[in-house]
Coordinates of C-alpha atoms in Angstrom, one line a residue:
M1 CA -146.5 -164.8 39.0
A2 CA -142.8 -164.7 38.2
T3 CA -143.3 -165.7 34.6
F4 CA -145.4 -162.6 33.9
D5 CA -143.7 -160.1 36.2
T6 CA -141.2 -158.7 33.7
Q7 CA -143.0 -156.0 31.8
K8 CA -142.6 -155.1 28.2
T9 CA -141.5 -151.5 28.0
S10 CA -141.1 -151.1 24.3
W11 CA -141.7 -153.3 21.3
T12 CA -140.3 -154.0 17.9
L13 CA -142.3 -154.3 14.7
E14 CA -142.3 -158.1 15.1
D15 CA -143.6 -157.7 18.6
A16 CA -146.5 -155.5 17.4
L17 CA -147.3 -157.9 14.6
H18 CA -147.4 -160.8 17.0
F19 CA -149.7 -158.9 19.4
G20 CA -152.0 -158.0 16.5
R21 CA -152.3 -161.7 15.4
R22 CA -153.0 -163.1 18.8
A23 CA -155.1 -160.3 20.3
G24 CA -157.0 -159.6 17.1
F25 CA -157.1 -160.5 13.5
G26 CA -153.7 -159.1 12.4
L27 CA -152.3 -155.7 11.8
K28 CA -151.0 -154.5 8.4
P29 CA -147.3 -153.5 8.7
E30 CA -148.1 -149.8 8.4
A31 CA -150.5 -150.1 11.4
A32 CA -148.0 -152.1 13.3
A33 CA -145.4 -149.5 12.7
Q34 CA -147.7 -146.9 14.4
V35 CA -148.1 -149.3 17.4
V36 CA -144.3 -149.5 17.8
S37 CA -144.1 -145.8 18.5
S38 CA -146.8 -146.1 21.2
P39 CA -146.2 -147.1 24.9
V40 CA -146.9 -150.8 25.5
A41 CA -149.0 -150.5 28.6
S42 CA -151.4 -147.8 27.4
T43 CA -151.7 -149.4 24.0
V44 CA -152.6 -152.7 25.5
D45 CA -155.1 -151.1 27.8
A46 CA -156.9 -149.3 25.0
W47 CA -156.9 -152.4 22.8
V48 CA -158.4 -154.6 25.5
D49 CA -160.9 -152.0 26.6
G50 CA -162.0 -151.4 23.1
A51 CA -161.3 -147.7 23.1
A52 CA -161.5 -147.1 19.3
S53 CA -164.5 -145.2 18.0
E54 CA -167.1 -147.4 16.5
T55 CA -169.2 -144.6 14.9
A56 CA -168.2 -145.5 11.3
F57 CA -168.5 -149.2 12.0
T58 CA -172.0 -149.1 13.5
G59 CA -173.0 -146.8 10.8
A60 CA -171.8 -149.3 8.2
L61 CA -173.7 -152.2 9.7
P62 CA -177.1 -151.3 8.3
L63 CA -175.6 -150.2 5.1
A64 CA -173.9 -153.5 4.7
N65 CA -177.2 -155.3 5.3
V66 CA -179.4 -153.4 2.9
V67 CA -177.1 -152.0 0.3
D68 CA -178.5 -152.5 -3.2
Y69 CA -177.9 -151.0 -6.6
P70 CA -180.4 -149.6 -9.0
G71 CA -182.5 -151.7 -11.3
Y72 CA -183.3 -154.7 -9.0
G73 CA -186.5 -153.8 -7.3
N74 CA -187.0 -153.1 -3.6
E75 CA -185.4 -156.2 -2.1
P76 CA -181.7 -156.2 -1.1
D77 CA -179.7 -157.6 -4.0
Q78 CA -178.4 -161.1 -3.1
W79 CA -175.6 -160.6 -5.7
A80 CA -174.4 -157.3 -4.4
P81 CA -171.1 -157.5 -2.5
H82 CA -172.6 -156.8 0.8
P83 CA -171.5 -159.2 3.5
F84 CA -174.9 -160.4 4.7
N85 CA -178.6 -159.8 4.4
L86 CA -179.4 -160.6 8.0
R87 CA -182.9 -161.2 9.0
L88 CA -183.0 -160.4 12.7
E89 CA -186.3 -162.1 13.1
H90 CA -186.9 -165.8 13.4
P91 CA -186.3 -167.8 11.2
A92 CA -183.0 -166.3 10.2
N93 CA -180.6 -168.9 8.9
L94 CA -177.1 -170.0 10.0
T95 CA -175.1 -168.7 7.0
E96 CA -176.6 -165.2 7.4
A97 CA -175.5 -165.2 11.1
Q98 CA -172.0 -166.6 10.2
S99 CA -171.5 -163.9 7.6
Y100 CA -172.7 -161.2 10.0
W101 CA -170.2 -162.2 12.6
A102 CA -167.4 -162.7 10.1
W103 CA -168.1 -159.2 8.8
R104 CA -167.9 -157.8 12.3
M105 CA -164.5 -159.6 12.9
Q106 CA -163.1 -158.2 9.7
Y107 CA -164.1 -154.6 10.1
S108 CA -164.5 -153.9 13.8
P109 CA -162.2 -151.1 15.0
N110 CA -162.0 -153.1 18.3
P111 CA -161.0 -156.5 17.1
F112 CA -160.0 -157.9 20.5
Q113 CA -163.7 -157.8 21.5
E114 CA -164.5 -160.1 18.6
K115 CA -161.4 -162.3 19.1
L116 CA -162.4 -162.8 22.7
A117 CA -166.0 -163.5 21.7
L118 CA -164.6 -166.2 19.4
F119 CA -162.6 -167.6 22.3
W120 CA -165.7 -167.7 24.5
H121 CA -167.7 -169.3 21.7
Q122 CA -165.1 -172.1 21.6
H123 CA -165.2 -172.3 25.4
F124 CA -169.0 -172.3 25.9
A125 CA -169.6 -174.1 22.6
T126 CA -173.3 -173.9 21.7
G127 CA -174.7 -175.3 18.5
A128 CA -177.2 -173.5 16.4
K129 CA -178.8 -176.6 14.9
K130 CA -180.2 -177.7 18.3
V131 CA -181.0 -174.3 19.5
D132 CA -182.9 -173.6 16.3
N133 CA -183.2 -169.9 16.9
I134 CA -180.5 -167.7 15.3
P135 CA -181.5 -164.5 17.2
L136 CA -180.8 -166.4 20.5
M137 CA -177.5 -167.5 19.1
L138 CA -176.5 -164.0 18.2
K139 CA -177.7 -162.7 21.6
Q140 CA -175.3 -165.2 23.2
I141 CA -172.4 -163.8 21.1
Q142 CA -173.3 -160.3 22.2
L143 CA -173.2 -161.6 25.8
F144 CA -169.6 -162.6 25.2
R145 CA -168.9 -159.1 23.8
D146 CA -170.6 -157.4 26.8
L147 CA -169.3 -159.6 29.6
G148 CA -166.3 -161.5 28.2
R149 CA -163.7 -158.9 29.4
G150 CA -165.2 -158.6 32.9
A151 CA -165.5 -160.8 36.0
F152 CA -165.6 -164.5 35.0
G153 CA -168.2 -165.2 37.7
D154 CA -170.7 -162.7 36.1
L155 CA -170.1 -164.4 32.7
L156 CA -170.5 -167.9 34.1
L157 CA -173.8 -167.0 35.7
A158 CA -175.0 -165.1 32.6
I159 CA -174.2 -168.0 30.3
S160 CA -175.9 -170.5 32.6
Q161 CA -179.1 -168.4 32.3
D162 CA -178.7 -167.7 28.6
P163 CA -181.7 -169.1 26.7
A164 CA -179.5 -170.6 23.9
M165 CA -177.4 -172.4 26.4
M166 CA -180.4 -173.6 28.4
I167 CA -181.8 -175.1 25.2
W168 CA -178.4 -176.6 24.2
L169 CA -177.6 -178.4 27.4
D170 CA -181.1 -179.2 28.6
T171 CA -181.4 -176.8 31.5
I172 CA -185.0 -176.3 30.4
Q173 CA -185.6 -180.0 31.0
N174 CA -184.5 -179.7 34.6
K175 CA -188.0 -179.8 36.1
V176 CA -189.2 -181.4 39.2
E177 CA -193.0 -181.2 39.3
K178 CA -194.3 -184.5 40.6
P179 CA -193.1 -187.5 42.7
G180 CA -190.5 -189.5 40.9
D181 CA -189.1 -186.5 38.9
V182 CA -185.3 -186.2 39.3
P183 CA -183.2 -183.2 38.3
N184 CA -181.6 -183.2 34.8
E185 CA -177.9 -183.2 35.5
N186 CA -176.6 -182.4 32.0
Y187 CA -175.8 -178.7 32.4
A188 CA -174.6 -179.2 36.0
R189 CA -172.1 -181.8 34.7
E190 CA -170.9 -179.7 31.8
I191 CA -170.5 -176.4 33.7
L192 CA -168.0 -178.2 36.0
E193 CA -166.3 -180.4 33.5
L194 CA -166.1 -178.1 30.5
Y195 CA -166.7 -174.5 31.6
S196 CA -165.1 -174.0 35.0
L197 CA -163.0 -176.8 36.6
G198 CA -162.1 -179.4 34.0
I199 CA -162.6 -183.1 34.0
D200 CA -162.5 -184.7 37.5
N201 CA -160.8 -181.6 38.9
G202 CA -162.2 -180.9 42.3
Y203 CA -165.7 -182.2 42.2
N204 CA -167.6 -185.5 42.2
Q205 CA -170.9 -187.0 41.3
K206 CA -172.5 -185.7 44.6
D207 CA -171.5 -182.1 43.6
I208 CA -173.1 -182.6 40.1
T209 CA -176.3 -183.8 41.7
E210 CA -176.4 -181.0 44.2
L211 CA -175.7 -178.4 41.6
A212 CA -178.5 -179.8 39.4
K213 CA -180.9 -179.4 42.3
A214 CA -179.9 -175.8 42.6
M215 CA -180.9 -175.2 39.0
T216 CA -184.3 -176.9 38.9
G217 CA -187.1 -174.8 37.4
W218 CA -184.7 -172.6 35.4
D219 CA -186.2 -171.8 32.0
Y220 CA -186.7 -168.9 29.6
L221 CA -189.7 -166.9 28.4
G222 CA -189.9 -165.9 24.7
R223 CA -190.1 -162.2 23.8
D224 CA -190.6 -160.3 20.6
F225 CA -192.9 -162.4 18.5
P226 CA -192.7 -161.3 14.8
V227 CA -195.9 -163.1 13.8
A228 CA -198.7 -162.0 16.1
D229 CA -200.6 -165.3 16.1
N230 CA -197.6 -167.6 16.2
P231 CA -196.1 -167.9 19.8
Y232 CA -193.5 -170.4 18.6
Y233 CA -191.4 -167.8 16.6
F234 CA -189.6 -165.3 18.9
N235 CA -186.6 -163.1 18.5
D236 CA -185.6 -162.7 22.1
A237 CA -186.1 -164.4 25.5
E238 CA -185.4 -163.8 29.1
F239 CA -184.5 -166.0 32.0
I240 CA -187.2 -167.1 34.5
V241 CA -187.4 -169.5 37.4
Y242 CA -190.7 -171.4 37.7
H243 CA -191.2 -171.7 41.5
G244 CA -194.9 -171.3 41.9
Q245 CA -195.0 -167.5 42.0
A246 CA -197.9 -165.3 41.0
N247 CA -197.9 -164.9 37.2
P248 CA -196.1 -161.6 36.5
Y249 CA -196.9 -161.7 32.8
P250 CA -200.7 -162.5 32.5
D251 CA -200.7 -161.1 28.9
H252 CA -197.8 -163.2 27.7
P253 CA -198.9 -165.7 25.0
W254 CA -197.3 -168.6 26.8
L255 CA -198.8 -167.7 30.2
Q256 CA -202.2 -166.4 29.4
G257 CA -204.9 -167.7 31.7
Y258 CA -202.6 -168.6 34.6
T259 CA -202.8 -166.7 37.9
S260 CA -199.7 -168.5 39.2
L261 CA -196.8 -170.2 37.5
P262 CA -196.0 -173.9 37.9
N263 CA -193.5 -174.9 40.6
Q264 CA -190.7 -176.9 39.0
R265 CA -188.2 -176.5 41.8
L266 CA -187.1 -178.7 44.6
S267 CA -187.5 -177.3 48.0
G268 CA -185.2 -177.5 51.0
T269 CA -181.5 -177.1 50.8
F270 CA -178.6 -178.1 48.6
T271 CA -175.0 -178.6 49.7
L272 CA -172.2 -177.8 47.2
F273 CA -168.5 -178.0 48.0
G274 CA -169.4 -178.2 51.7
V275 CA -171.6 -175.1 51.7
T276 CA -175.3 -175.5 52.4
M277 CA -177.8 -173.1 51.0
D278 CA -181.6 -172.7 50.8
L279 CA -183.0 -173.6 47.4
G280 CA -185.4 -170.7 47.5
A281 CA -184.8 -166.9 47.7
G282 CA -181.9 -167.4 50.1
S283 CA -179.8 -168.6 47.2
R284 CA -181.5 -166.4 44.6
F285 CA -183.2 -169.6 43.5
G286 CA -179.8 -171.3 42.8
A287 CA -177.9 -168.5 41.2
D288 CA -175.5 -168.3 44.1
A289 CA -174.5 -171.9 43.5
I290 CA -172.5 -170.6 40.4
Q291 CA -170.4 -168.3 42.6
L292 CA -169.5 -171.3 44.9
I293 CA -167.5 -172.7 42.0
L294 CA -165.2 -169.7 42.1
T295 CA -165.1 -169.2 45.9
Q296 CA -164.8 -172.9 47.0
R297 CA -162.7 -174.1 44.1
A298 CA -160.8 -171.0 43.2
Q299 CA -157.5 -172.6 42.6
A300 CA -158.9 -175.3 40.3
C301 CA -161.1 -172.9 38.4
A302 CA -158.3 -170.4 37.9
T303 CA -155.9 -173.2 36.7
F304 CA -158.5 -174.4 34.2
L305 CA -159.0 -170.9 32.9
A306 CA -155.3 -170.3 32.7
Q307 CA -154.8 -173.4 30.6
R308 CA -157.6 -172.5 28.2
L309 CA -156.6 -168.8 27.8
L310 CA -152.9 -169.5 27.4
R311 CA -153.6 -172.3 24.8
F312 CA -155.7 -169.9 22.8
F313 CA -153.6 -166.7 23.1
L314 CA -150.1 -167.9 23.7
S315 CA -148.9 -171.4 23.1
P316 CA -150.3 -175.0 23.2
E317 CA -147.3 -176.3 25.2
L318 CA -146.2 -174.4 28.2
P319 CA -144.4 -175.5 31.4
A320 CA -146.6 -176.0 34.5
S321 CA -144.8 -173.1 36.1
A322 CA -146.2 -170.7 33.4
V323 CA -149.7 -172.1 33.8
N324 CA -149.5 -171.8 37.6
D325 CA -148.2 -168.3 37.4
F326 CA -151.0 -167.2 35.1
R327 CA -153.4 -168.9 37.5
D328 CA -152.0 -166.6 40.2
V329 CA -152.5 -163.6 37.8
I330 CA -156.2 -164.6 37.5
L331 CA -156.5 -165.0 41.2
A332 CA -154.8 -161.7 41.9
N333 CA -157.2 -160.0 39.6
H334 CA -160.2 -161.8 41.2
F335 CA -161.1 -163.6 38.0
H336 CA -161.3 -160.4 36.0
I337 CA -160.6 -161.6 32.5
G338 CA -159.7 -158.2 31.0
K339 CA -157.2 -157.4 33.7
S340 CA -155.7 -160.8 33.5
L341 CA -155.2 -160.7 29.7
K342 CA -153.8 -157.2 30.0
A343 CA -151.2 -158.6 32.3
L344 CA -150.4 -161.3 29.7
F345 CA -150.1 -158.9 26.8
K346 CA -147.9 -156.5 28.8
S347 CA -145.5 -159.2 29.9
A348 CA -142.2 -159.8 28.2
Y349 CA -143.0 -163.5 28.3
F350 CA -145.8 -163.0 25.8
Y351 CA -143.4 -161.6 23.3
D352 CA -140.7 -164.3 23.7
P353 CA -139.7 -165.3 20.1
A354 CA -140.4 -168.9 21.0
H355 CA -144.1 -168.1 21.2
R356 CA -144.4 -166.5 17.7
F357 CA -146.0 -168.9 15.2
A358 CA -146.4 -171.5 18.0
L359 CA -150.1 -172.0 17.3
V360 CA -152.0 -173.3 14.3
E361 CA -154.6 -170.7 13.6
G362 CA -158.3 -171.8 13.6
P363 CA -160.1 -171.6 10.2
V364 CA -162.3 -168.7 11.0
A365 CA -159.5 -166.5 12.5
W366 CA -157.2 -167.6 9.6
T367 CA -159.8 -166.6 7.0
V368 CA -160.8 -163.3 8.7
R369 CA -157.1 -162.3 9.1
A370 CA -156.3 -162.9 5.5
A371 CA -159.4 -161.0 4.4
R372 CA -158.5 -158.1 6.7
L373 CA -154.9 -157.9 5.4
L374 CA -155.7 -158.2 1.7
S375 CA -158.9 -156.2 1.6
P376 CA -159.4 -152.5 2.0
D377 CA -160.1 -151.4 5.5
L378 CA -163.5 -150.1 6.5
A379 CA -162.8 -146.4 5.6
A380 CA -161.5 -147.4 2.2
A381 CA -164.2 -149.9 1.6
L382 CA -166.9 -147.2 2.3
L383 CA -165.3 -144.5 0.2
P384 CA -166.8 -145.4 -3.2
H385 CA -170.3 -145.4 -1.6
Q386 CA -169.7 -142.1 0.2
Q387 CA -168.5 -140.5 -3.0
N388 CA -171.5 -141.7 -4.8
P389 CA -174.4 -143.6 -3.2
A390 CA -174.9 -145.4 -6.5
N391 CA -171.5 -147.1 -6.0
L392 CA -171.3 -150.2 -3.8
P393 CA -169.0 -150.3 -0.8
R394 CA -166.0 -152.6 -1.4
F395 CA -167.0 -155.0 1.4
A396 CA -165.9 -158.6 1.5
A397 CA -168.8 -160.8 0.4
W398 CA -169.0 -162.9 3.5
A399 CA -172.6 -164.1 2.7
G400 CA -171.2 -165.4 -0.6
F401 CA -168.2 -167.0 1.1
V402 CA -170.0 -168.9 3.8
N403 CA -172.4 -170.3 1.1
W404 CA -169.6 -171.0 -1.3
D405 CA -168.5 -174.6 -1.8
T406 CA -171.2 -175.8 0.5
S407 CA -169.9 -173.8 3.4
G408 CA -166.5 -172.1 3.6
F409 CA -166.2 -172.4 7.4
F410 CA -167.8 -175.8 7.7
N411 CA -165.5 -177.4 5.2
M412 CA -162.4 -176.0 6.9
G413 CA -163.5 -177.6 10.1
Q414 CA -165.1 -174.8 12.1
D415 CA -168.8 -174.4 11.4
L416 CA -169.1 -171.0 13.1
L417 CA -172.0 -170.9 15.6
N418 CA -172.6 -174.5 15.2
P419 CA -170.1 -176.8 16.9
K420 CA -171.1 -180.4 17.1
G421 CA -170.7 -180.8 20.8
P422 CA -170.4 -178.8 24.1
N423 CA -166.6 -179.4 24.2
G424 CA -166.2 -177.2 21.1
W425 CA -163.6 -177.8 18.4
K426 CA -160.2 -179.4 18.9
E427 CA -157.5 -176.8 18.5
H428 CA -154.0 -176.3 17.2
V429 CA -152.7 -179.1 15.0
A430 CA -156.2 -180.7 15.2
W431 CA -157.4 -178.0 12.8
L432 CA -155.4 -179.5 10.0
N433 CA -156.0 -182.8 8.1
S434 CA -155.9 -183.6 4.4
D435 CA -159.5 -182.5 3.9
T436 CA -159.6 -179.3 5.9
Y437 CA -156.2 -178.3 4.4
R438 CA -157.7 -178.9 1.0
H439 CA -160.4 -176.4 1.7
R440 CA -158.0 -173.9 3.2
T441 CA -156.2 -173.9 -0.2
R442 CA -159.6 -173.3 -1.9
T443 CA -160.2 -170.4 0.5
A444 CA -156.7 -169.1 -0.1
Y445 CA -157.5 -169.0 -3.8
A446 CA -160.7 -167.1 -3.3
L447 CA -158.9 -164.6 -1.1
A448 CA -155.7 -164.1 -3.1
V449 CA -156.7 -164.8 -6.7
K450 CA -160.0 -163.0 -6.6
E451 CA -162.2 -165.9 -7.3
G452 CA -165.5 -164.8 -8.9
R453 CA -169.0 -165.4 -7.8
G454 CA -170.3 -165.2 -11.3
E455 CA -172.1 -162.4 -13.1
D456 CA -175.0 -160.5 -11.5
H457 CA -178.2 -159.5 -13.3
L458 CA -176.4 -156.6 -14.9
H459 CA -173.7 -159.0 -16.2
V460 CA -171.1 -157.5 -13.9
E461 CA -168.6 -160.0 -12.5
R462 CA -168.7 -160.1 -8.7
F463 CA -166.0 -161.5 -6.4
L464 CA -166.0 -163.1 -2.9
F465 CA -163.2 -160.8 -1.9
D466 CA -162.9 -157.8 -4.2
T467 CA -159.3 -156.9 -3.8
D468 CA -156.9 -154.7 -5.8
Y469 CA -153.4 -156.3 -5.7
R470 CA -151.8 -152.9 -6.3
E471 CA -153.1 -151.8 -2.9
W472 CA -151.0 -154.5 -1.3
F473 CA -147.9 -152.5 -2.2
P474 CA -147.4 -149.0 -0.8
T475 CA -144.5 -148.6 -3.1
A476 CA -143.9 -150.4 -6.4
P477 CA -141.5 -153.4 -6.0
A478 CA -138.4 -153.3 -8.1
S479 CA -137.9 -157.0 -8.2
A480 CA -139.6 -160.3 -7.7
L481 CA -137.8 -160.6 -4.3
E482 CA -139.2 -157.2 -3.2
A483 CA -142.7 -158.4 -4.2
F484 CA -142.2 -161.5 -2.1
N485 CA -140.9 -159.6 0.9
R486 CA -143.8 -157.2 0.8
L487 CA -146.4 -160.0 0.6
A488 CA -144.7 -162.0 3.3
A489 CA -144.7 -158.8 5.5
L490 CA -148.4 -158.4 4.8
L491 CA -149.6 -162.0 5.2
Q492 CA -147.1 -162.8 8.0
P493 CA -146.4 -166.5 7.6
A494 CA -143.7 -168.1 9.8
P495 CA -140.3 -167.7 8.1
I496 CA -140.3 -169.4 4.7
P497 CA -137.1 -171.1 3.6
A498 CA -135.1 -169.1 1.1
G499 CA -134.8 -172.1 -1.2
L500 CA -138.6 -172.5 -1.4
R501 CA -139.1 -168.7 -1.9
D502 CA -136.6 -168.7 -4.8
A503 CA -138.3 -171.7 -6.4
W504 CA -141.7 -169.9 -6.2
L505 CA -140.2 -166.7 -7.7
G506 CA -138.6 -168.7 -10.5
L507 CA -142.0 -170.2 -11.4
M508 CA -143.9 -166.9 -11.2
W509 CA -141.5 -164.8 -13.2
T510 CA -140.1 -166.7 -16.1
K511 CA -139.4 -163.4 -17.8
P512 CA -137.6 -160.3 -16.4
F513 CA -139.6 -158.8 -13.6
A514 CA -141.8 -155.8 -14.6
W515 CA -144.3 -153.9 -12.5
D516 CA -146.4 -152.6 -15.4
G517 CA -150.0 -153.2 -14.3
S518 CA -150.4 -155.9 -16.9
A519 CA -152.4 -159.1 -16.6
D520 CA -149.2 -161.1 -16.3
T521 CA -148.0 -159.0 -13.4
E522 CA -151.3 -159.3 -11.6
A523 CA -151.4 -163.0 -12.1
A524 CA -147.9 -163.5 -10.8
V525 CA -148.5 -161.4 -7.7
R526 CA -151.8 -163.0 -6.9
R527 CA -150.4 -166.6 -7.4
L528 CA -147.5 -165.7 -5.2
A529 CA -149.9 -164.5 -2.5
F530 CA -151.9 -167.8 -3.0
L531 CA -148.8 -169.9 -2.5
I532 CA -147.8 -168.0 0.7
L533 CA -151.3 -168.5 2.1
C534 CA -151.3 -172.2 1.3
S535 CA -147.9 -172.8 2.8
P536 CA -147.6 -174.7 6.2
Q537 CA -145.9 -171.6 7.5
A538 CA -149.0 -169.5 6.9
Q539 CA -151.2 -171.8 8.9
Q540 CA -149.3 -170.7 12.0
H541 CA -149.6 -167.5 13.8

């Protein structure tokens, strides 16, 4: 663990900004300055534990969903700048769910919880199009919030029995009911290859076959049917094993009339990694097989997790010694993810200047971070509505954004909640190509230049991100260079060459600099912010 042994005992402003970008969605310089004055260890602990009060945040969630303004009937106004109009019941749609999660990422007072959920969503990539049930997808994301910081073994078992995952990777097709039936191996293969060990890393085809046997009969049972006479629409589901037991739910619409449930499990034993278990209650109907991955292949599993976590939170290219040392951190913490990441964030190694701006930021995190830095925070966004309920909160219009230009996230290469395959998205430089970069610049324009969504029914112009450029500057800049320096401090690109900076300033201000609130001043400042966001340096974090 030598790499991570040296503890960070104090931090600079650059350290705090680096921590905010990697362990969250960025800190404004003023917030980072407060972090600098706080002890590293206790600050990291509170950040990872999610210790900030969520009272205002949870109170704003329903407001964000239903906010309306007078004169438009009883339905929530689709043109109002609320971030989503989420229907929790089936059939909610993908863009509503994307906007809901993006809103949570932007405004959550505990952003690490959302950033880690985004990591797990990439790790356990599950696609909404095949699952075809948005409430189940959102329930999976909530699972990442609830268990993502705890013991990896608990998370691995929970995701294996998660209804959305069981639909996605065909666990529900793993039925052995009659002679000739064979276990469906799809999930057994992927849990080893993609979720716990890595390709060909400590297992073979025999292990896949045995693990699939352990999961025969795994299924889910729908819950919460919004339409009384339609058992195919449901908002929730629970895990169940069909092993021929007496029907515990005789009133359930799927099980009515059955005194016993079908038996879809193999009987006998299975042998995984040299350990033989009974396929029945002795192995909790296969659940204990998941723990064998961690106990019998601990080194391989910890190494795989170390690679994935370091690639997401630290750097794409690290020496083997660093990966192995973080593997040992994970093992020493008994696969507890929160404790392991605390060790990473408290280490001096994490703050090595070589790791700053070493990663290309993914499209969702990049967009959310820019929105978080340029938009008012939650308290400021709520203020107009608190002062007068007739006023709208100044929330970012995520519902408009994800529908904008076909789909804001999709076109940038990260269709949130809907990856194409179980191996998720390729990361780092793979995020950028000529097409996805083109759409990043379009998003940058919407963020910085206050692109409009058109007029509402009251002929009031609405915006995707309703920002006030004057709020970006705590003090009025006295020169174009001061304006640049403040925007660079706020948006936090990698260092931009002085020659490029001066060329931009020469184009933005062809007349003597003036901070006079005029349309020309606003246009120059917003275009400068746009150029910074579009720069290659701003794609790194």
